[in-house]
Short mmCIF file of N, CA and C in Angstrom, two decimals:
data_model
loop_
_atom_site.label_atom_id
_atom_site.label_comp_id
_atom_site.label_asym_id
_atom_site.label_seq_id
_atom_site.Cartn_x
_atom_site.Cartn_y
_atom_site.Cartn_z
N MET A 35 0.84 -1.18 0.00
CA MET A 35 0.00 0.00 0.00
C MET A 35 0.89 1.24 0.00
N GLN A 36 0.49 2.21 -0.83
CA GLN A 36 1.18 3.49 -0.82
C GLN A 36 0.37 4.40 0.09
N ILE A 37 1.04 5.02 1.07
CA ILE A 37 0.37 5.89 2.02
C ILE A 37 0.96 7.28 1.90
N ASP A 38 0.09 8.26 1.59
CA ASP A 38 0.52 9.63 1.39
C ASP A 38 -0.13 10.54 2.41
N VAL A 39 0.69 11.32 3.10
CA VAL A 39 0.19 12.30 4.06
C VAL A 39 -0.35 13.49 3.28
N THR A 40 -1.42 14.10 3.77
CA THR A 40 -2.03 15.25 3.13
C THR A 40 -1.67 16.51 3.91
N PRO A 41 -2.04 17.69 3.40
CA PRO A 41 -1.75 18.93 4.13
C PRO A 41 -2.47 19.04 5.48
N LEU A 42 -3.51 18.22 5.70
CA LEU A 42 -4.22 18.24 6.98
C LEU A 42 -3.69 17.11 7.86
N ALA A 43 -3.30 17.44 9.05
CA ALA A 43 -2.79 16.44 9.98
C ALA A 43 -3.78 15.30 10.13
N ASP A 44 -3.29 14.10 10.04
CA ASP A 44 -4.04 12.87 10.27
C ASP A 44 -4.92 12.41 9.12
N VAL A 45 -5.18 13.24 8.11
CA VAL A 45 -5.90 12.79 6.93
C VAL A 45 -4.87 12.19 5.98
N VAL A 46 -5.15 10.97 5.51
CA VAL A 46 -4.16 10.22 4.74
C VAL A 46 -4.82 9.65 3.48
N LEU A 47 -4.08 9.69 2.37
CA LEU A 47 -4.51 9.00 1.15
C LEU A 47 -3.80 7.66 1.10
N ILE A 48 -4.53 6.63 0.76
CA ILE A 48 -3.99 5.27 0.69
C ILE A 48 -4.32 4.70 -0.68
N THR A 49 -3.31 4.21 -1.37
CA THR A 49 -3.53 3.58 -2.67
C THR A 49 -3.04 2.15 -2.60
N PRO A 50 -3.95 1.20 -2.46
CA PRO A 50 -3.56 -0.21 -2.42
C PRO A 50 -2.96 -0.64 -3.76
N LYS A 51 -2.04 -1.58 -3.71
CA LYS A 51 -1.46 -2.14 -4.92
C LYS A 51 -2.52 -2.97 -5.63
N ARG A 52 -2.47 -2.92 -6.95
CA ARG A 52 -3.35 -3.75 -7.77
C ARG A 52 -2.50 -4.70 -8.59
N PHE A 53 -2.96 -5.93 -8.65
CA PHE A 53 -2.30 -6.95 -9.45
C PHE A 53 -3.29 -7.35 -10.52
N GLY A 54 -2.95 -7.03 -11.77
CA GLY A 54 -3.92 -7.25 -12.83
C GLY A 54 -3.36 -8.02 -14.01
N ASP A 55 -4.28 -8.53 -14.78
CA ASP A 55 -3.97 -9.19 -16.05
C ASP A 55 -5.19 -9.01 -16.95
N HIS A 56 -5.28 -9.79 -18.01
CA HIS A 56 -6.36 -9.65 -18.97
C HIS A 56 -7.76 -9.89 -18.36
N ARG A 57 -7.84 -10.52 -17.18
CA ARG A 57 -9.12 -10.82 -16.55
C ARG A 57 -9.64 -9.69 -15.67
N GLY A 58 -8.72 -8.80 -15.24
CA GLY A 58 -9.10 -7.75 -14.32
C GLY A 58 -7.99 -7.51 -13.32
N PHE A 59 -8.34 -7.31 -12.04
CA PHE A 59 -7.31 -7.08 -11.03
C PHE A 59 -7.73 -7.65 -9.69
N PHE A 60 -6.74 -7.76 -8.80
CA PHE A 60 -6.93 -8.10 -7.40
C PHE A 60 -6.27 -7.01 -6.59
N SER A 61 -6.92 -6.60 -5.50
CA SER A 61 -6.35 -5.57 -4.63
C SER A 61 -6.75 -5.85 -3.19
N GLU A 62 -5.80 -5.73 -2.30
CA GLU A 62 -6.05 -5.86 -0.86
C GLU A 62 -6.38 -4.46 -0.36
N THR A 63 -7.66 -4.18 -0.08
CA THR A 63 -8.08 -2.82 0.26
C THR A 63 -7.97 -2.48 1.74
N TRP A 64 -7.82 -3.48 2.57
CA TRP A 64 -7.67 -3.25 4.01
C TRP A 64 -6.72 -4.29 4.56
N ASN A 65 -5.67 -3.83 5.22
CA ASN A 65 -4.73 -4.72 5.89
C ASN A 65 -4.37 -4.06 7.21
N ARG A 66 -4.92 -4.58 8.27
CA ARG A 66 -4.73 -3.95 9.59
C ARG A 66 -3.26 -3.79 9.95
N ARG A 67 -2.45 -4.82 9.71
CA ARG A 67 -1.03 -4.77 10.07
C ARG A 67 -0.30 -3.69 9.28
N ALA A 68 -0.51 -3.63 7.97
CA ALA A 68 0.18 -2.64 7.14
C ALA A 68 -0.20 -1.22 7.55
N LEU A 69 -1.48 -0.99 7.80
CA LEU A 69 -1.89 0.36 8.19
C LEU A 69 -1.46 0.69 9.61
N ALA A 70 -1.44 -0.28 10.50
CA ALA A 70 -0.95 -0.03 11.86
C ALA A 70 0.51 0.39 11.83
N GLU A 71 1.28 -0.22 10.95
CA GLU A 71 2.68 0.16 10.80
C GLU A 71 2.82 1.59 10.30
N ALA A 72 1.79 2.09 9.62
CA ALA A 72 1.80 3.47 9.12
C ALA A 72 1.12 4.43 10.11
N GLY A 73 0.74 3.92 11.28
CA GLY A 73 0.15 4.77 12.30
C GLY A 73 -1.36 4.80 12.32
N ILE A 74 -2.01 3.97 11.50
CA ILE A 74 -3.47 3.91 11.48
C ILE A 74 -3.88 2.57 12.08
N ASP A 75 -4.01 2.54 13.39
CA ASP A 75 -4.34 1.31 14.11
C ASP A 75 -5.76 1.42 14.63
N ILE A 76 -6.72 1.11 13.78
CA ILE A 76 -8.14 1.33 14.06
C ILE A 76 -8.87 -0.01 14.09
N ASP A 77 -9.80 -0.12 15.01
CA ASP A 77 -10.67 -1.28 15.06
C ASP A 77 -11.99 -0.90 14.40
N PHE A 78 -12.08 -1.14 13.09
CA PHE A 78 -13.31 -0.81 12.38
C PHE A 78 -14.41 -1.80 12.77
N VAL A 79 -15.65 -1.26 12.96
CA VAL A 79 -16.75 -2.09 13.44
C VAL A 79 -17.94 -2.12 12.50
N GLN A 80 -17.94 -1.25 11.48
CA GLN A 80 -19.11 -1.17 10.61
C GLN A 80 -18.65 -0.77 9.21
N ASP A 81 -19.22 -1.39 8.19
CA ASP A 81 -19.00 -1.00 6.80
C ASP A 81 -20.30 -0.41 6.26
N ASN A 82 -20.19 0.69 5.50
CA ASN A 82 -21.33 1.34 4.88
C ASN A 82 -21.14 1.37 3.37
N HIS A 83 -22.24 1.37 2.63
CA HIS A 83 -22.20 1.39 1.17
C HIS A 83 -23.30 2.34 0.70
N SER A 84 -22.93 3.38 -0.05
CA SER A 84 -23.94 4.28 -0.60
C SER A 84 -23.85 4.27 -2.12
N MET A 85 -24.99 4.45 -2.77
CA MET A 85 -25.05 4.55 -4.22
C MET A 85 -25.77 5.84 -4.55
N SER A 86 -25.19 6.61 -5.42
CA SER A 86 -25.82 7.84 -5.91
C SER A 86 -26.04 7.67 -7.41
N ALA A 87 -27.26 7.91 -7.86
CA ALA A 87 -27.63 7.63 -9.25
C ALA A 87 -27.20 8.72 -10.23
N LEU A 88 -27.04 9.96 -9.75
CA LEU A 88 -26.79 11.06 -10.67
C LEU A 88 -25.53 11.85 -10.33
N ARG A 89 -24.84 12.30 -11.36
CA ARG A 89 -23.71 13.22 -11.21
C ARG A 89 -24.21 14.47 -10.47
N GLY A 90 -23.38 15.00 -9.58
CA GLY A 90 -23.76 16.20 -8.85
C GLY A 90 -24.51 15.94 -7.56
N THR A 91 -24.60 14.68 -7.15
CA THR A 91 -25.21 14.36 -5.86
C THR A 91 -24.18 14.66 -4.79
N LEU A 92 -24.54 15.49 -3.82
CA LEU A 92 -23.62 15.88 -2.76
C LEU A 92 -24.13 15.34 -1.43
N ARG A 93 -23.25 14.66 -0.74
CA ARG A 93 -23.57 14.11 0.58
C ARG A 93 -22.57 14.70 1.58
N GLY A 94 -23.07 15.45 2.53
CA GLY A 94 -22.18 16.01 3.54
C GLY A 94 -22.48 17.48 3.75
N LEU A 95 -21.76 17.99 4.62
CA LEU A 95 -20.61 17.53 5.40
C LEU A 95 -21.11 16.90 6.69
N HIS A 96 -20.80 15.64 6.91
CA HIS A 96 -21.36 14.86 8.01
C HIS A 96 -20.32 14.60 9.10
N TYR A 97 -20.83 14.29 10.30
CA TYR A 97 -19.99 13.87 11.42
C TYR A 97 -20.86 13.12 12.42
N GLN A 98 -20.20 12.39 13.29
CA GLN A 98 -20.82 11.83 14.49
C GLN A 98 -20.06 12.39 15.67
N ALA A 99 -20.78 13.03 16.58
CA ALA A 99 -20.17 13.66 17.74
C ALA A 99 -19.77 12.62 18.78
N PRO A 100 -18.81 12.96 19.64
CA PRO A 100 -18.49 12.08 20.76
C PRO A 100 -19.74 11.85 21.61
N PRO A 101 -19.91 10.72 22.21
CA PRO A 101 -18.92 9.64 22.37
C PRO A 101 -18.92 8.63 21.22
N HIS A 102 -19.60 8.95 20.12
CA HIS A 102 -19.68 8.00 19.00
C HIS A 102 -18.98 8.53 17.75
N ALA A 103 -17.97 9.36 17.93
CA ALA A 103 -17.20 9.88 16.79
C ALA A 103 -16.60 8.72 16.01
N GLN A 104 -16.45 8.92 14.71
CA GLN A 104 -15.99 7.84 13.83
C GLN A 104 -14.75 8.22 13.04
N ASP A 105 -13.79 7.29 12.98
CA ASP A 105 -12.75 7.31 11.96
C ASP A 105 -13.39 6.63 10.75
N LYS A 106 -13.02 7.07 9.52
CA LYS A 106 -13.58 6.46 8.31
C LYS A 106 -12.46 6.17 7.32
N LEU A 107 -12.57 5.06 6.64
CA LEU A 107 -11.71 4.73 5.52
C LEU A 107 -12.63 4.61 4.31
N VAL A 108 -12.53 5.56 3.37
CA VAL A 108 -13.50 5.75 2.31
C VAL A 108 -12.89 5.40 0.95
N ARG A 109 -13.67 4.68 0.12
CA ARG A 109 -13.23 4.39 -1.25
C ARG A 109 -14.43 4.38 -2.17
N CYS A 110 -14.18 4.66 -3.44
CA CYS A 110 -15.21 4.66 -4.46
C CYS A 110 -15.08 3.35 -5.24
N THR A 111 -16.15 2.58 -5.29
CA THR A 111 -16.09 1.27 -5.96
C THR A 111 -16.74 1.26 -7.34
N ALA A 112 -17.46 2.33 -7.67
CA ALA A 112 -18.04 2.47 -9.01
C ALA A 112 -18.16 3.96 -9.31
N GLY A 113 -17.73 4.37 -10.49
CA GLY A 113 -17.82 5.77 -10.86
C GLY A 113 -16.71 6.59 -10.25
N ALA A 114 -17.05 7.85 -9.92
CA ALA A 114 -16.04 8.79 -9.40
C ALA A 114 -16.68 9.79 -8.46
N ILE A 115 -15.93 10.19 -7.45
CA ILE A 115 -16.37 11.21 -6.49
C ILE A 115 -15.21 12.16 -6.20
N TRP A 116 -15.55 13.34 -5.70
CA TRP A 116 -14.56 14.24 -5.11
C TRP A 116 -14.88 14.23 -3.63
N ASP A 117 -13.96 13.75 -2.84
CA ASP A 117 -14.15 13.52 -1.41
C ASP A 117 -13.47 14.62 -0.61
N VAL A 118 -14.11 15.07 0.46
CA VAL A 118 -13.61 16.19 1.25
C VAL A 118 -13.61 15.86 2.74
N ALA A 119 -12.51 16.25 3.40
CA ALA A 119 -12.41 16.17 4.86
C ALA A 119 -12.11 17.58 5.36
N VAL A 120 -12.82 18.00 6.42
CA VAL A 120 -12.64 19.33 7.01
C VAL A 120 -12.27 19.15 8.48
N ASP A 121 -11.18 19.79 8.88
CA ASP A 121 -10.76 19.72 10.29
C ASP A 121 -11.75 20.51 11.14
N ALA A 122 -12.45 19.82 12.03
CA ALA A 122 -13.45 20.44 12.91
C ALA A 122 -13.02 20.36 14.37
N ARG A 123 -11.73 20.13 14.60
CA ARG A 123 -11.21 20.03 15.98
C ARG A 123 -10.86 21.43 16.46
N PHE A 124 -11.75 21.99 17.27
CA PHE A 124 -11.55 23.34 17.77
C PHE A 124 -10.20 23.43 18.48
N GLY A 125 -9.42 24.44 18.13
CA GLY A 125 -8.09 24.61 18.71
C GLY A 125 -6.98 24.03 17.85
N SER A 126 -7.34 23.26 16.83
CA SER A 126 -6.34 22.70 15.93
C SER A 126 -5.76 23.82 15.06
N PRO A 127 -4.47 23.77 14.72
CA PRO A 127 -3.91 24.79 13.84
C PRO A 127 -4.52 24.77 12.43
N THR A 128 -5.17 23.66 12.07
CA THR A 128 -5.80 23.59 10.75
C THR A 128 -7.34 23.57 10.86
N TYR A 129 -7.87 24.05 12.00
CA TYR A 129 -9.32 24.11 12.20
C TYR A 129 -9.97 24.89 11.05
N GLY A 130 -10.98 24.28 10.43
CA GLY A 130 -11.69 24.91 9.33
C GLY A 130 -11.04 24.73 7.98
N HIS A 131 -9.86 24.12 7.93
CA HIS A 131 -9.21 23.85 6.65
C HIS A 131 -9.74 22.53 6.09
N HIS A 132 -9.67 22.40 4.77
CA HIS A 132 -10.18 21.19 4.14
C HIS A 132 -9.14 20.60 3.19
N PHE A 133 -9.37 19.33 2.87
CA PHE A 133 -8.58 18.63 1.88
C PHE A 133 -9.55 17.85 1.01
N GLY A 134 -9.33 17.89 -0.29
CA GLY A 134 -10.18 17.15 -1.20
C GLY A 134 -9.35 16.29 -2.14
N ALA A 135 -9.91 15.16 -2.53
CA ALA A 135 -9.22 14.25 -3.46
C ALA A 135 -10.25 13.53 -4.31
N GLU A 136 -9.83 13.24 -5.55
CA GLU A 136 -10.69 12.47 -6.44
C GLU A 136 -10.48 10.99 -6.17
N LEU A 137 -11.55 10.31 -5.84
CA LEU A 137 -11.54 8.86 -5.63
C LEU A 137 -12.37 8.24 -6.75
N THR A 138 -11.80 7.26 -7.43
CA THR A 138 -12.52 6.61 -8.52
C THR A 138 -12.36 5.10 -8.40
N ALA A 139 -13.25 4.40 -9.06
CA ALA A 139 -13.11 2.95 -9.12
C ALA A 139 -11.82 2.59 -9.83
N GLU A 140 -11.42 3.40 -10.81
CA GLU A 140 -10.22 3.11 -11.58
C GLU A 140 -8.94 3.36 -10.79
N ASN A 141 -8.86 4.47 -10.04
CA ASN A 141 -7.59 4.76 -9.34
C ASN A 141 -7.45 4.01 -8.02
N GLY A 142 -8.55 3.52 -7.45
CA GLY A 142 -8.48 2.72 -6.23
C GLY A 142 -8.03 3.46 -5.00
N THR A 143 -7.82 4.76 -5.10
CA THR A 143 -7.36 5.55 -3.96
C THR A 143 -8.43 5.60 -2.88
N GLN A 144 -7.98 5.56 -1.63
CA GLN A 144 -8.85 5.66 -0.47
C GLN A 144 -8.41 6.86 0.36
N ILE A 145 -9.32 7.38 1.18
CA ILE A 145 -8.96 8.46 2.09
C ILE A 145 -9.33 8.04 3.51
N PHE A 146 -8.38 8.26 4.42
CA PHE A 146 -8.63 8.01 5.83
C PHE A 146 -9.03 9.34 6.46
N VAL A 147 -10.26 9.40 6.99
CA VAL A 147 -10.80 10.60 7.62
C VAL A 147 -10.93 10.30 9.12
N PRO A 148 -10.08 10.93 9.95
CA PRO A 148 -10.12 10.62 11.38
C PRO A 148 -11.26 11.31 12.12
N LYS A 149 -11.48 10.86 13.33
CA LYS A 149 -12.44 11.50 14.24
C LYS A 149 -12.10 12.99 14.32
N GLY A 150 -13.14 13.80 14.43
CA GLY A 150 -12.91 15.24 14.55
C GLY A 150 -12.91 15.97 13.22
N PHE A 151 -13.16 15.24 12.14
CA PHE A 151 -13.23 15.85 10.81
C PHE A 151 -14.63 15.69 10.25
N LEU A 152 -15.09 16.71 9.55
CA LEU A 152 -16.33 16.61 8.79
C LEU A 152 -16.00 15.86 7.50
N HIS A 153 -16.97 15.16 6.95
CA HIS A 153 -16.73 14.39 5.73
C HIS A 153 -17.89 14.57 4.75
N GLY A 154 -17.55 14.69 3.48
CA GLY A 154 -18.56 14.77 2.45
C GLY A 154 -17.98 14.46 1.09
N PHE A 155 -18.85 14.25 0.13
CA PHE A 155 -18.39 14.02 -1.24
C PHE A 155 -19.47 14.43 -2.23
N VAL A 156 -19.02 14.72 -3.45
CA VAL A 156 -19.92 14.98 -4.55
C VAL A 156 -19.59 13.99 -5.66
N THR A 157 -20.61 13.49 -6.33
CA THR A 157 -20.40 12.51 -7.40
C THR A 157 -19.97 13.24 -8.68
N LEU A 158 -18.97 12.67 -9.33
CA LEU A 158 -18.45 13.21 -10.59
C LEU A 158 -18.94 12.42 -11.79
N SER A 159 -19.71 11.38 -11.52
CA SER A 159 -20.23 10.51 -12.58
C SER A 159 -21.66 10.12 -12.21
N ASP A 160 -22.40 9.71 -13.23
CA ASP A 160 -23.67 9.06 -12.94
C ASP A 160 -23.33 7.70 -12.33
N THR A 161 -24.12 7.28 -11.40
CA THR A 161 -23.93 6.02 -10.69
C THR A 161 -22.55 5.93 -10.06
N ALA A 162 -22.46 6.46 -8.88
CA ALA A 162 -21.23 6.36 -8.10
C ALA A 162 -21.55 5.59 -6.82
N GLU A 163 -20.67 4.64 -6.49
CA GLU A 163 -20.85 3.87 -5.26
C GLU A 163 -19.65 4.11 -4.36
N VAL A 164 -19.95 4.31 -3.08
CA VAL A 164 -18.94 4.59 -2.08
C VAL A 164 -19.08 3.58 -0.95
N VAL A 165 -17.96 3.01 -0.57
CA VAL A 165 -17.91 2.04 0.53
C VAL A 165 -16.94 2.59 1.56
N TYR A 166 -17.35 2.57 2.83
CA TYR A 166 -16.44 3.07 3.86
C TYR A 166 -16.59 2.30 5.16
N LYS A 167 -15.44 2.14 5.80
CA LYS A 167 -15.35 1.50 7.10
C LYS A 167 -15.47 2.57 8.17
N CYS A 168 -16.09 2.23 9.31
CA CYS A 168 -16.26 3.16 10.42
C CYS A 168 -15.77 2.52 11.71
N SER A 169 -15.21 3.35 12.58
CA SER A 169 -14.66 2.83 13.84
C SER A 169 -15.67 2.81 14.98
N ASP A 170 -16.87 3.34 14.76
CA ASP A 170 -17.93 3.25 15.76
C ASP A 170 -19.25 3.02 15.03
N TYR A 171 -20.22 2.50 15.75
CA TYR A 171 -21.52 2.23 15.17
C TYR A 171 -22.29 3.52 14.98
N TYR A 172 -23.18 3.53 13.99
CA TYR A 172 -24.03 4.69 13.78
C TYR A 172 -24.88 4.93 15.02
N ALA A 173 -24.92 6.18 15.48
CA ALA A 173 -25.72 6.57 16.64
C ALA A 173 -26.52 7.81 16.25
N PRO A 174 -27.84 7.66 16.03
CA PRO A 174 -28.64 8.81 15.57
C PRO A 174 -28.51 10.05 16.46
N GLU A 175 -28.36 9.85 17.76
CA GLU A 175 -28.26 10.99 18.67
C GLU A 175 -26.94 11.75 18.53
N SER A 176 -25.96 11.16 17.87
CA SER A 176 -24.66 11.81 17.66
C SER A 176 -24.49 12.33 16.23
N ASP A 177 -25.47 12.07 15.38
CA ASP A 177 -25.40 12.43 13.96
C ASP A 177 -25.54 13.93 13.77
N GLY A 178 -24.73 14.49 12.89
CA GLY A 178 -24.83 15.92 12.59
C GLY A 178 -24.26 16.25 11.24
N SER A 179 -24.52 17.48 10.81
CA SER A 179 -23.97 17.95 9.54
C SER A 179 -23.74 19.45 9.60
N VAL A 180 -22.88 19.90 8.70
CA VAL A 180 -22.55 21.31 8.54
C VAL A 180 -22.80 21.65 7.08
N LEU A 181 -23.24 22.85 6.81
CA LEU A 181 -23.58 23.26 5.45
C LEU A 181 -22.39 23.11 4.51
N TRP A 182 -22.60 22.38 3.45
CA TRP A 182 -21.57 22.07 2.46
C TRP A 182 -20.98 23.32 1.81
N SER A 183 -21.79 24.38 1.71
CA SER A 183 -21.37 25.60 1.01
C SER A 183 -20.99 26.72 1.96
N SER A 184 -20.66 26.41 3.20
CA SER A 184 -20.28 27.44 4.17
C SER A 184 -19.15 28.30 3.59
N PRO A 185 -19.38 29.61 3.44
CA PRO A 185 -18.37 30.47 2.83
C PRO A 185 -17.02 30.45 3.55
N SER A 186 -17.03 30.33 4.87
CA SER A 186 -15.76 30.37 5.62
C SER A 186 -14.89 29.15 5.34
N LEU A 187 -15.47 28.07 4.82
CA LEU A 187 -14.68 26.89 4.50
C LEU A 187 -13.99 27.02 3.14
N GLY A 188 -14.59 27.77 2.23
CA GLY A 188 -13.97 28.00 0.93
C GLY A 188 -13.78 26.75 0.09
N ILE A 189 -14.68 25.78 0.22
CA ILE A 189 -14.55 24.55 -0.56
C ILE A 189 -15.04 24.82 -1.98
N ASP A 190 -14.19 24.56 -2.96
CA ASP A 190 -14.54 24.73 -4.36
C ASP A 190 -15.01 23.38 -4.90
N TRP A 191 -16.27 23.08 -4.66
CA TRP A 191 -16.84 21.81 -5.10
C TRP A 191 -16.87 21.78 -6.63
N PRO A 192 -16.44 20.70 -7.26
CA PRO A 192 -16.46 20.62 -8.72
C PRO A 192 -17.86 20.31 -9.25
N LEU A 193 -18.70 21.34 -9.26
CA LEU A 193 -20.09 21.19 -9.68
C LEU A 193 -20.34 22.00 -10.94
N GLU A 194 -21.06 21.40 -11.89
CA GLU A 194 -21.45 22.11 -13.11
C GLU A 194 -22.71 22.92 -12.87
N VAL A 195 -23.61 22.42 -12.03
CA VAL A 195 -24.84 23.10 -11.63
C VAL A 195 -25.01 22.83 -10.14
N GLY A 196 -26.06 23.40 -9.54
CA GLY A 196 -26.32 23.16 -8.13
C GLY A 196 -26.45 21.68 -7.83
N PRO A 197 -26.05 21.26 -6.63
CA PRO A 197 -26.06 19.84 -6.31
C PRO A 197 -27.44 19.31 -5.97
N SER A 198 -27.57 18.00 -6.06
CA SER A 198 -28.73 17.29 -5.55
C SER A 198 -28.43 16.98 -4.08
N LEU A 199 -29.26 17.48 -3.17
CA LEU A 199 -29.02 17.38 -1.73
C LEU A 199 -30.20 16.74 -1.01
N SER A 200 -29.92 16.16 0.16
CA SER A 200 -30.98 15.74 1.07
C SER A 200 -31.46 16.99 1.82
N ALA A 201 -32.64 16.92 2.42
CA ALA A 201 -33.14 18.04 3.23
C ALA A 201 -32.18 18.31 4.38
N LYS A 202 -31.67 17.25 5.00
CA LYS A 202 -30.73 17.39 6.12
C LYS A 202 -29.51 18.21 5.71
N ASP A 203 -28.94 17.89 4.54
CA ASP A 203 -27.72 18.59 4.11
C ASP A 203 -28.02 20.02 3.68
N GLY A 204 -29.18 20.25 3.08
CA GLY A 204 -29.55 21.60 2.65
C GLY A 204 -29.87 22.53 3.80
N ASP A 205 -30.33 21.98 4.92
CA ASP A 205 -30.72 22.78 6.08
C ASP A 205 -29.66 22.81 7.18
N ALA A 206 -28.49 22.27 6.93
CA ALA A 206 -27.43 22.20 7.95
C ALA A 206 -26.93 23.60 8.31
N PRO A 207 -26.43 23.77 9.53
CA PRO A 207 -25.92 25.09 9.93
C PRO A 207 -24.62 25.45 9.22
N ASP A 208 -24.41 26.75 9.04
CA ASP A 208 -23.17 27.26 8.47
C ASP A 208 -22.03 27.00 9.47
N PHE A 209 -20.86 26.70 8.93
CA PHE A 209 -19.69 26.41 9.78
C PHE A 209 -19.39 27.57 10.74
N SER A 210 -19.59 28.81 10.30
CA SER A 210 -19.25 29.97 11.13
C SER A 210 -20.15 30.13 12.35
N THR A 211 -21.35 29.53 12.33
CA THR A 211 -22.27 29.63 13.47
C THR A 211 -22.41 28.30 14.22
N TRP A 212 -21.78 27.28 13.73
CA TRP A 212 -21.86 25.93 14.31
C TRP A 212 -20.86 25.81 15.45
N THR A 213 -21.23 25.10 16.51
CA THR A 213 -20.33 24.84 17.63
C THR A 213 -19.81 23.41 17.50
N SER A 214 -18.52 23.29 17.33
CA SER A 214 -17.91 21.96 17.14
C SER A 214 -17.90 21.18 18.45
N PRO A 215 -18.27 19.89 18.39
CA PRO A 215 -18.17 19.03 19.57
C PRO A 215 -16.77 18.42 19.72
N PHE A 216 -15.85 18.78 18.81
CA PHE A 216 -14.51 18.21 18.80
C PHE A 216 -13.48 19.22 19.28
N SER A 217 -12.45 18.74 19.93
CA SER A 217 -11.34 19.62 20.32
C SER A 217 -10.03 19.01 19.84
N SER A 218 -9.05 19.86 19.70
CA SER A 218 -7.74 19.42 19.24
C SER A 218 -7.10 18.51 20.28
N PRO A 219 -6.45 17.45 19.81
CA PRO A 219 -5.82 16.52 20.77
C PRO A 219 -4.65 17.16 21.52
#
């Protein structure tokens, strides 16, 4: 696995090796020992799978507050997405900063989004599927979101027209008025 550090502390891009021939490829997408050696020693407890039917579907910016905060290992298994992590750890030197990366079924790249970060993505293709591992179980009482278009975040989402959003994501609070439940370690 190739592991690349990003400009945001603790957010990491991971590109598993692919072994291919005329039939297709094989890839080991999760190896606890290899990632632990790289400093990502997480006990994942839940896998999630989302499918978005149309280009421009935006999901996020989501989080789960403590005590059910989640580390996530995210990959795109069909189509393409632009994935974003935002540092929401109050007191962090990169608080409010974001990192984005294109994840596709073809490139196999994954992003590790640690606890204390907001997470979201927009689909760059029709029919995009995203699979991600989580370090804690979903807890509705800890579920939250921040407005994807918060001006103070300055995220330049690669959208041709306005996104397709859920009511929850469209009505989320702006980052500048939101109180983060996370603090810098």
